[in-house]
Every structure is written in structure tokens, then in C-alpha cells.
């Protein structure tokens, strides 16, 4: 990418976007949902697929931040949040209220935004995705990072504490100190935690990273700890690895 892309790079499952030094937005990768900001068929040749191997310039005003989802991309500029692509979560995002958001992250049916230490989630509220309040406000103060998985969310606060909530499939919430409840949506039911709660025995952390069905931290002592599932290619199926109360040292 050379020396142009200095400010930020943000990627999702199939595409990546970058900010240049002048606030210009460039994207490349999959374009099946117009997430590159150019109509299908107008991107550079990509072997018969709707994609681009080359970064393409998106026709949006200069931006100061980028937020990518599975099917779209958003930028934040002087005029607030602008989004392009086809992502169902975008339709439920209160963009006018998130113009000052430092970070926005997206899952399969919900997203969460961080603004001045406060977190607000939006989208599908089933299975605790938006927390315990109807307005999506998460009552956890002093948050420095918010990370959204497929159906769950975790945050890191200034004290190094990690709290997670949402659908508890594949043990993405660890073994929550607050326990789990049964959430229902129509005829479906599943274990979840609408209330943010810490994975049991997780030490203070300084970095947080969340994937679709797993979560990892770097502790204040420099140890990497993960919980949830990932693919074991040797047996071609998903396996869950547990060590020391739902945590695994890497």
C-alpha cells in the first residue's frame, strides 16, 4: 500500500478499507454487497468475481475514522457517519446520535458504538445482544474498547476489567461470574446473559480482541488468554478448548 495509508486500516470478513493522509477512503476485497463503495460490475477486473484486488477510492467526503462490517462500511467525517453496502444492521443504527463515536463494531444482527467511555448497542435485541436495557445503553462506565462478535459483545474498561454479554453459544462468554439465563425469541430459546458480566477468573487485561465465536485478551502481565471455539482443521470440525476455568493459554 505504500506510504499513503497512514491513518487507519479496518477490515471485516471479506474486505478491507484504509484512510489516506488526506482523509480519503480506499477499499478492496469482496464487493458482493457493494461494500467497496462502487457498484457491482464497476470495480476492477477480479477473475469474474465481484471484488477488487486493487484499492478503489470511495466517493465520500474526507473521513477521520472507518468502521467495517460484513456487508458494508461506514466512515466518520465532518458531516457525521456515512455508510455504504448492504448490511441489515445499518438500517437500525442511529447514525445521527453516533457522530462522535470513537469506535463502532458490528456483529451478525447487532452493533455497538463507543462514545467518550459510554457504550450503546443497536439492532436485534433478542438473546441479550443489546444488553439489559431497552435503549441499548450498556451500564458499564469508563470503557476503552468495545468488540462485537457474531452474537455477543465484550468491553474493556480503564481498570483492565473485561465484561461480556449476549448469546452464549460456543461458550463465547466464558464461564460468566453472573451466570447465564434462558432467553427466548418466539419458539427459540438459548442460554445468554443480557447483563454484562466478567468471565470467571480472568485477570486484568490491557488488550481485547473478539472474533465471531471466540474472545481473547492480553493480560497486564503479557499473557494471551482465549475462550470460545475455533476450527480444528485436523478433524474438520469445531472444537472447544478449555483450561483453567474456561481460559486457554497460548
C-alpha positions as YAML, in Angstrom:
chain: A
units: angstrom
residues:
- id: 1
  name: UNK
  ca: [0.00, 0.00, 0.00]
- id: 2
  name: UNK
  ca: [2.99, 2.27, 0.17]
- id: 3
  name: UNK
  ca: [3.34, 5.31, 2.36]
- id: 4
  name: UNK
  ca: [-0.09, 6.81, 1.58]
- id: 5
  name: UNK
  ca: [-2.19, 4.78, 4.01]
- id: 6
  name: UNK
  ca: [-1.04, 6.29, 7.27]
- id: 7
  name: UNK
  ca: [-4.09, 6.90, 9.37]
- id: 8
  name: UNK
  ca: [-6.21, 3.76, 9.76]
- id: 9
  name: UNK
  ca: [-6.88, 0.34, 8.25]
- id: 10
  name: UNK
  ca: [-10.06, -1.53, 9.14]
- id: 11
  name: UNK
  ca: [-11.07, -4.94, 7.82]
- id: 12
  name: UNK
  ca: [-14.00, -7.30, 8.01]
- id: 13
  name: UNK
  ca: [-14.64, -10.87, 6.87]
- id: 14
  name: UNK
  ca: [-14.24, -10.20, 3.15]
- id: 15
  name: UNK
  ca: [-12.98, -6.67, 2.55]
- id: 16
  name: UNK
  ca: [-10.63, -4.03, 3.93]
- id: 17
  name: UNK
  ca: [-10.67, -0.24, 3.86]
- id: 18
  name: UNK
  ca: [-7.99, 2.33, 4.63]
- id: 19
  name: UNK
  ca: [-7.72, 6.06, 5.24]
- id: 20
  name: UNK
  ca: [-5.03, 8.03, 3.48]
- id: 21
  name: UNK
  ca: [-3.30, 11.06, 4.96]
- id: 22
  name: UNK
  ca: [-5.89, 13.42, 3.44]
- id: 23
  name: UNK
  ca: [-8.91, 11.53, 4.78]
- id: 24
  name: UNK
  ca: [-9.60, 9.71, 1.51]
- id: 25
  name: UNK
  ca: [-11.20, 6.27, 1.81]
- id: 26
  name: UNK
  ca: [-9.86, 3.31, -0.20]
- id: 27
  name: UNK
  ca: [-11.32, -0.22, -0.15]
- id: 28
  name: UNK
  ca: [-10.51, -3.60, -1.70]
- id: 29
  name: UNK
  ca: [-11.69, -7.21, -1.49]
- id: 30
  name: UNK
  ca: [-15.18, -8.64, -1.78]
- id: 31
  name: UNK
  ca: [-17.84, -6.36, -3.32]
- id: 32
  name: UNK
  ca: [-20.86, -8.68, -3.39]
- id: 33
  name: UNK
  ca: [-22.79, -6.22, -1.19]
- id: 34
  name: UNK
  ca: [-21.30, -3.01, -2.61]
- id: 35
  name: UNK
  ca: [-19.13, -2.73, 0.50]
- id: 36
  name: UNK
  ca: [-16.29, -1.24, -1.56]
- id: 37
  name: UNK
  ca: [-18.39, 1.80, -2.34]
- id: 38
  name: UNK
  ca: [-18.58, 1.14, -6.07]
- id: 39
  name: UNK
  ca: [-21.49, -0.61, -7.85]
- id: 40
  name: UNK
  ca: [-21.08, -4.26, -8.77]
- id: 41
  name: UNK
  ca: [-19.51, -4.58, -12.19]
- id: 42
  name: UNK
  ca: [-17.70, -1.24, -11.97]
- id: 43
  name: UNK
  ca: [-14.85, -2.49, -9.81]
- id: 44
  name: UNK
  ca: [-11.54, -3.50, -11.47]
- id: 45
  name: UNK
  ca: [-11.39, -6.95, -13.08]
- id: 46
  name: UNK
  ca: [-11.15, -9.63, -10.42]
- id: 47
  name: UNK
  ca: [-11.30, -13.01, -12.12]
- id: 48
  name: UNK
  ca: [-15.02, -12.93, -12.80]
- id: 49
  name: UNK
  ca: [-15.97, -12.16, -9.21]
- id: 50
  name: UNK
  ca: [-17.48, -9.06, -7.66]
- id: 51
  name: UNK
  ca: [-14.30, -7.90, -5.99]
- id: 52
  name: UNK
  ca: [-11.20, -5.80, -6.41]
- id: 53
  name: UNK
  ca: [-7.59, -6.77, -5.81]
- id: 54
  name: UNK
  ca: [-6.66, -3.11, -6.14]
- id: 55
  name: UNK
  ca: [-7.68, -0.38, -3.66]
- id: 56
  name: UNK
  ca: [-10.52, 1.72, -5.13]
- id: 57
  name: UNK
  ca: [-11.30, 5.25, -3.99]
- id: 58
  name: UNK
  ca: [-14.73, 5.67, -2.38]
- id: 59
  name: UNK
  ca: [-16.63, 8.82, -3.32]
- id: 60
  name: UNK
  ca: [-17.28, 10.13, 0.19]
- id: 61
  name: UNK
  ca: [-16.15, 13.32, 1.99]
- id: 62
  name: UNK
  ca: [-12.83, 13.25, 3.86]
- id: 63
  name: UNK
  ca: [-13.05, 10.95, 6.87]
- id: 64
  name: UNK
  ca: [-11.36, 10.68, 10.23]
- id: 65
  name: UNK
  ca: [-12.36, 7.07, 11.05]
- id: 66
  name: UNK
  ca: [-13.55, 3.86, 9.37]
- id: 67
  name: UNK
  ca: [-15.79, 1.05, 10.62]
- id: 68
  name: UNK
  ca: [-16.22, -2.11, 8.51]
- id: 69
  name: UNK
  ca: [-18.96, -4.74, 8.82]
- id: 70
  name: UNK
  ca: [-19.51, -7.99, 6.97]
- id: 71
  name: UNK
  ca: [-21.62, -6.41, 4.23]
- id: 72
  name: UNK
  ca: [-20.73, -2.74, 4.37]
- id: 73
  name: UNK
  ca: [-18.51, 0.08, 5.53]
- id: 74
  name: UNK
  ca: [-19.02, 3.33, 7.44]
- id: 75
  name: UNK
  ca: [-16.87, 6.44, 7.66]
- id: 76
  name: UNK
  ca: [-16.96, 9.30, 10.12]
- id: 77
  name: UNK
  ca: [-16.31, 12.81, 8.86]
- id: 78
  name: UNK
  ca: [-17.30, 16.41, 9.44]
- id: 79
  name: UNK
  ca: [-20.87, 15.61, 8.35]
- id: 80
  name: UNK
  ca: [-21.23, 12.64, 10.71]
- id: 81
  name: UNK
  ca: [-21.50, 8.94, 9.89]
- id: 82
  name: UNK
  ca: [-21.93, 7.75, 6.30]
- id: 83
  name: UNK
  ca: [-22.41, 4.08, 5.37]
- id: 84
  name: UNK
  ca: [-22.48, 2.12, 2.13]
- id: 85
  name: UNK
  ca: [-23.11, -1.50, 1.23]
- id: 86
  name: UNK
  ca: [-25.90, -3.85, 2.24]
- id: 87
  name: UNK
  ca: [-25.81, -4.70, 5.93]
- id: 88
  name: UNK
  ca: [-29.07, -5.17, 7.81]
- id: 89
  name: UNK
  ca: [-27.54, -3.72, 10.96]
- id: 90
  name: UNK
  ca: [-27.02, -0.36, 9.20]
- id: 91
  name: UNK
  ca: [-30.79, 0.13, 8.92]
- id: 92
  name: UNK
  ca: [-31.10, 0.08, 12.72]
- id: 93
  name: UNK
  ca: [-28.06, 2.20, 13.52]
- id: 94
  name: UNK
  ca: [-28.87, 5.67, 14.97]
- id: 95
  name: UNK
  ca: [-26.23, 7.43, 12.85]
- id: 96
  name: UNK
  ca: [-27.30, 10.92, 13.96]
- id: 97
  name: UNK
  ca: [-26.56, 10.00, 17.57]
- id: 98
  name: UNK
  ca: [-23.17, 8.42, 16.83]
- id: 99
  name: UNK
  ca: [-21.45, 11.29, 15.04]
- id: 100
  name: UNK
  ca: [-18.82, 11.49, 17.79]
- id: 101
  name: UNK
  ca: [-18.29, 7.74, 18.22]
- id: 102
  name: UNK
  ca: [-14.67, 6.72, 18.66]
- id: 103
  name: UNK
  ca: [-15.41, 3.16, 17.59]
- id: 104
  name: UNK
  ca: [-18.28, 1.19, 16.05]
- id: 105
  name: UNK
  ca: [-18.20, -2.57, 15.66]
- id: 106
  name: UNK
  ca: [-20.71, -4.92, 14.05]
- id: 107
  name: UNK
  ca: [-21.93, -8.49, 14.56]
- id: 108
  name: UNK
  ca: [-24.40, -10.58, 12.59]
- id: 109
  name: UNK
  ca: [-27.53, -8.79, 13.79]
- id: 110
  name: UNK
  ca: [-26.31, -6.02, 16.08]
- id: 111
  name: UNK
  ca: [-23.62, -3.43, 16.53]
- id: 112
  name: UNK
  ca: [-22.20, -1.35, 19.37]
- id: 113
  name: UNK
  ca: [-20.62, 2.10, 19.49]
- id: 114
  name: UNK
  ca: [-18.17, 3.64, 21.95]
- id: 115
  name: UNK
  ca: [-18.51, 7.37, 22.66]
- id: 116
  name: UNK
  ca: [-16.47, 9.05, 25.41]
- id: 117
  name: UNK
  ca: [-16.36, 5.91, 27.53]
- id: 118
  name: UNK
  ca: [-20.04, 5.04, 27.08]
- id: 119
  name: UNK
  ca: [-21.38, 2.12, 25.04]
- id: 120
  name: UNK
  ca: [-24.65, 1.94, 23.13]
- id: 121
  name: UNK
  ca: [-25.78, -1.06, 21.12]
- id: 122
  name: UNK
  ca: [-28.37, -1.26, 18.34]
- id: 123
  name: UNK
  ca: [-30.02, -3.85, 16.11]
- id: 124
  name: UNK
  ca: [-31.73, -7.12, 17.03]
- id: 125
  name: UNK
  ca: [-32.33, -7.19, 20.79]
- id: 126
  name: UNK
  ca: [-33.05, -10.94, 21.07]
- id: 127
  name: UNK
  ca: [-30.79, -13.16, 23.19]
- id: 128
  name: UNK
  ca: [-29.32, -10.27, 25.15]
- id: 129
  name: UNK
  ca: [-27.40, -8.76, 22.22]
- id: 130
  name: UNK
  ca: [-28.26, -5.19, 23.27]
- id: 131
  name: UNK
  ca: [-27.81, -5.74, 26.97]
- id: 132
  name: UNK
  ca: [-30.46, -5.43, 29.66]
- id: 133
  name: UNK
  ca: [-31.90, -2.02, 28.75]
- id: 134
  name: UNK
  ca: [-34.45, -1.34, 26.02]
- id: 135
  name: UNK
  ca: [-32.47, 1.65, 24.69]
- id: 136
  name: UNK
  ca: [-29.29, -0.38, 24.16]
- id: 137
  name: UNK
  ca: [-27.25, 1.66, 26.65]
- id: 138
  name: UNK
  ca: [-24.73, -0.57, 28.42]
- id: 139
  name: UNK
  ca: [-24.27, 0.45, 32.02]
- id: 140
  name: UNK
  ca: [-20.51, -0.06, 32.21]
- id: 141
  name: UNK
  ca: [-18.51, 3.13, 32.87]
- id: 142
  name: UNK
  ca: [-15.06, 4.07, 31.62]
- id: 143
  name: UNK
  ca: [-14.94, 1.71, 28.63]
- id: 144
  name: UNK
  ca: [-11.85, 1.99, 26.43]
- id: 145
  name: UNK
  ca: [-12.61, -0.73, 23.87]
- id: 146
  name: UNK
  ca: [-15.74, -2.43, 22.54]
- id: 147
  name: UNK
  ca: [-15.53, -5.60, 20.42]
- id: 148
  name: UNK
  ca: [-18.53, -7.28, 18.80]
- id: 149
  name: UNK
  ca: [-18.69, -10.96, 17.85]
- id: 150
  name: UNK
  ca: [-21.34, -12.81, 15.89]
- id: 151
  name: UNK
  ca: [-23.97, -12.60, 18.64]
- id: 152
  name: UNK
  ca: [-22.05, -11.32, 21.66]
- id: 153
  name: UNK
  ca: [-20.09, -8.27, 22.76]
- id: 154
  name: UNK
  ca: [-17.19, -7.67, 25.16]
- id: 155
  name: UNK
  ca: [-15.78, -4.43, 26.53]
- id: 156
  name: UNK
  ca: [-12.56, -3.48, 28.30]
- id: 157
  name: UNK
  ca: [-12.61, -0.71, 30.91]
- id: 158
  name: UNK
  ca: [-9.89, 1.53, 32.29]
- id: 159
  name: UNK
  ca: [-9.23, -0.82, 35.22]
- id: 160
  name: UNK
  ca: [-8.48, -3.75, 32.92]
- id: 161
  name: UNK
  ca: [-11.78, -5.48, 33.58]
- id: 162
  name: UNK
  ca: [-13.49, -7.35, 30.71]
- id: 163
  name: UNK
  ca: [-17.26, -7.79, 30.63]
- id: 164
  name: UNK
  ca: [-19.30, -9.68, 28.04]
- id: 165
  name: UNK
  ca: [-22.97, -10.17, 27.21]
- id: 166
  name: UNK
  ca: [-25.22, -11.68, 24.55]
- id: 167
  name: UNK
  ca: [-25.87, -15.17, 23.20]
- id: 168
  name: UNK
  ca: [-23.73, -17.76, 24.98]
- id: 169
  name: UNK
  ca: [-23.33, -20.26, 22.15]
- id: 170
  name: UNK
  ca: [-19.92, -21.95, 21.82]
- id: 171
  name: UNK
  ca: [-19.01, -20.60, 25.25]
- id: 172
  name: UNK
  ca: [-18.08, -17.14, 23.90]
- id: 173
  name: UNK
  ca: [-18.97, -15.60, 27.26]
- id: 174
  name: UNK
  ca: [-16.58, -17.94, 29.10]
- id: 175
  name: UNK
  ca: [-17.95, -19.04, 32.47]
- id: 176
  name: UNK
  ca: [-19.66, -15.79, 33.45]
- id: 177
  name: UNK
  ca: [-19.41, -14.81, 37.10]
- id: 178
  name: UNK
  ca: [-23.03, -13.68, 36.96]
- id: 179
  name: UNK
  ca: [-24.23, -16.96, 35.47]
- id: 180
  name: UNK
  ca: [-26.49, -17.45, 32.46]
- id: 181
  name: UNK
  ca: [-30.23, -17.21, 31.92]
- id: 182
  name: UNK
  ca: [-32.54, -18.63, 29.28]
- id: 183
  name: UNK
  ca: [-33.50, -16.10, 26.62]
- id: 184
  name: UNK
  ca: [-36.46, -16.68, 24.32]
- id: 185
  name: UNK
  ca: [-37.33, -15.32, 20.89]
- id: 186
  name: UNK
  ca: [-40.55, -16.78, 19.56]
- id: 187
  name: UNK
  ca: [-40.19, -20.56, 19.68]
- id: 188
  name: UNK
  ca: [-36.40, -20.37, 20.08]
- id: 189
  name: UNK
  ca: [-34.57, -20.44, 23.38]
- id: 190
  name: UNK
  ca: [-30.89, -20.36, 24.26]
- id: 191
  name: UNK
  ca: [-28.54, -19.54, 27.12]
- id: 192
  name: UNK
  ca: [-27.50, -15.91, 27.26]
- id: 193
  name: UNK
  ca: [-26.51, -13.06, 29.52]
- id: 194
  name: UNK
  ca: [-28.21, -9.69, 28.91]
- id: 195
  name: UNK
  ca: [-26.23, -8.28, 31.84]
- id: 196
  name: UNK
  ca: [-22.52, -7.55, 31.25]
- id: 197
  name: UNK
  ca: [-20.50, -9.98, 33.33]
- id: 198
  name: UNK
  ca: [-16.84, -10.94, 33.60]
- id: 199
  name: UNK
  ca: [-15.52, -14.35, 32.53]
- id: 200
  name: UNK
  ca: [-14.69, -16.13, 35.78]
- id: 201
  name: UNK
  ca: [-11.04, -15.90, 36.91]
- id: 202
  name: UNK
  ca: [-9.99, -13.62, 34.04]
- id: 203
  name: UNK
  ca: [-7.12, -11.42, 35.28]
- id: 204
  name: UNK
  ca: [-6.82, -7.68, 34.49]
- id: 205
  name: UNK
  ca: [-6.18, -7.11, 30.79]
- id: 206
  name: UNK
  ca: [-4.77, -4.40, 28.57]
- id: 207
  name: UNK
  ca: [-5.94, -5.56, 25.13]
- id: 208
  name: UNK
  ca: [-9.16, -7.20, 23.91]
- id: 209
  name: UNK
  ca: [-9.99, -8.90, 20.61]
- id: 210
  name: UNK
  ca: [-13.26, -10.64, 19.74]
- id: 211
  name: UNK
  ca: [-13.99, -12.91, 16.77]
- id: 212
  name: UNK
  ca: [-17.29, -14.43, 15.69]
- id: 213
  name: UNK
  ca: [-17.23, -17.25, 18.26]
- id: 214
  name: UNK
  ca: [-14.19, -16.58, 20.42]
- id: 215
  name: UNK
  ca: [-12.64, -13.86, 22.57]
- id: 216
  name: UNK
  ca: [-9.02, -13.14, 23.52]
- id: 217
  name: UNK
  ca: [-7.17, -10.74, 25.79]
- id: 218
  name: UNK
  ca: [-3.61, -9.76, 26.52]
- id: 219
  name: UNK
  ca: [-3.33, -9.52, 30.29]
- id: 220
  name: UNK
  ca: [-1.44, -6.77, 32.09]
- id: 221
  name: UNK
  ca: [1.35, -9.34, 32.58]
- id: 222
  name: UNK
  ca: [1.58, -10.00, 28.83]
- id: 223
  name: UNK
  ca: [-0.15, -13.40, 28.74]
- id: 224
  name: UNK
  ca: [-2.62, -14.18, 25.93]
- id: 225
  name: UNK
  ca: [-5.83, -15.83, 27.14]
- id: 226
  name: UNK
  ca: [-8.69, -17.01, 24.90]
- id: 227
  name: UNK
  ca: [-12.06, -18.65, 25.36]
- id: 228
  name: UNK
  ca: [-14.73, -19.91, 22.95]
- id: 229
  name: UNK
  ca: [-14.23, -22.13, 19.89]
- id: 230
  name: UNK
  ca: [-12.15, -22.23, 16.77]
- id: 231
  name: UNK
  ca: [-11.73, -24.67, 13.93]
- id: 232
  name: UNK
  ca: [-9.51, -27.68, 14.43]
- id: 233
  name: UNK
  ca: [-8.63, -28.38, 10.80]
- id: 234
  name: UNK
  ca: [-7.09, -31.75, 11.65]
- id: 235
  name: UNK
  ca: [-10.54, -33.15, 12.36]
- id: 236
  name: UNK
  ca: [-12.51, -30.67, 10.22]
- id: 237
  name: UNK
  ca: [-14.94, -29.62, 12.90]
- id: 238
  name: UNK
  ca: [-15.28, -27.07, 15.62]
- id: 239
  name: UNK
  ca: [-13.81, -27.91, 18.98]
- id: 240
  name: UNK
  ca: [-13.86, -26.08, 22.26]
- id: 241
  name: UNK
  ca: [-10.63, -26.00, 24.28]
- id: 242
  name: UNK
  ca: [-10.84, -25.32, 27.99]
- id: 243
  name: UNK
  ca: [-8.13, -24.76, 30.53]
- id: 244
  name: UNK
  ca: [-8.24, -23.08, 33.93]
- id: 245
  name: UNK
  ca: [-11.88, -22.11, 34.20]
- id: 246
  name: UNK
  ca: [-12.72, -21.57, 30.53]
- id: 247
  name: UNK
  ca: [-9.41, -19.94, 29.62]
- id: 248
  name: UNK
  ca: [-6.61, -21.25, 27.45]
- id: 249
  name: UNK
  ca: [-3.02, -20.01, 27.49]
- id: 250
  name: UNK
  ca: [-1.44, -19.52, 24.09]
...
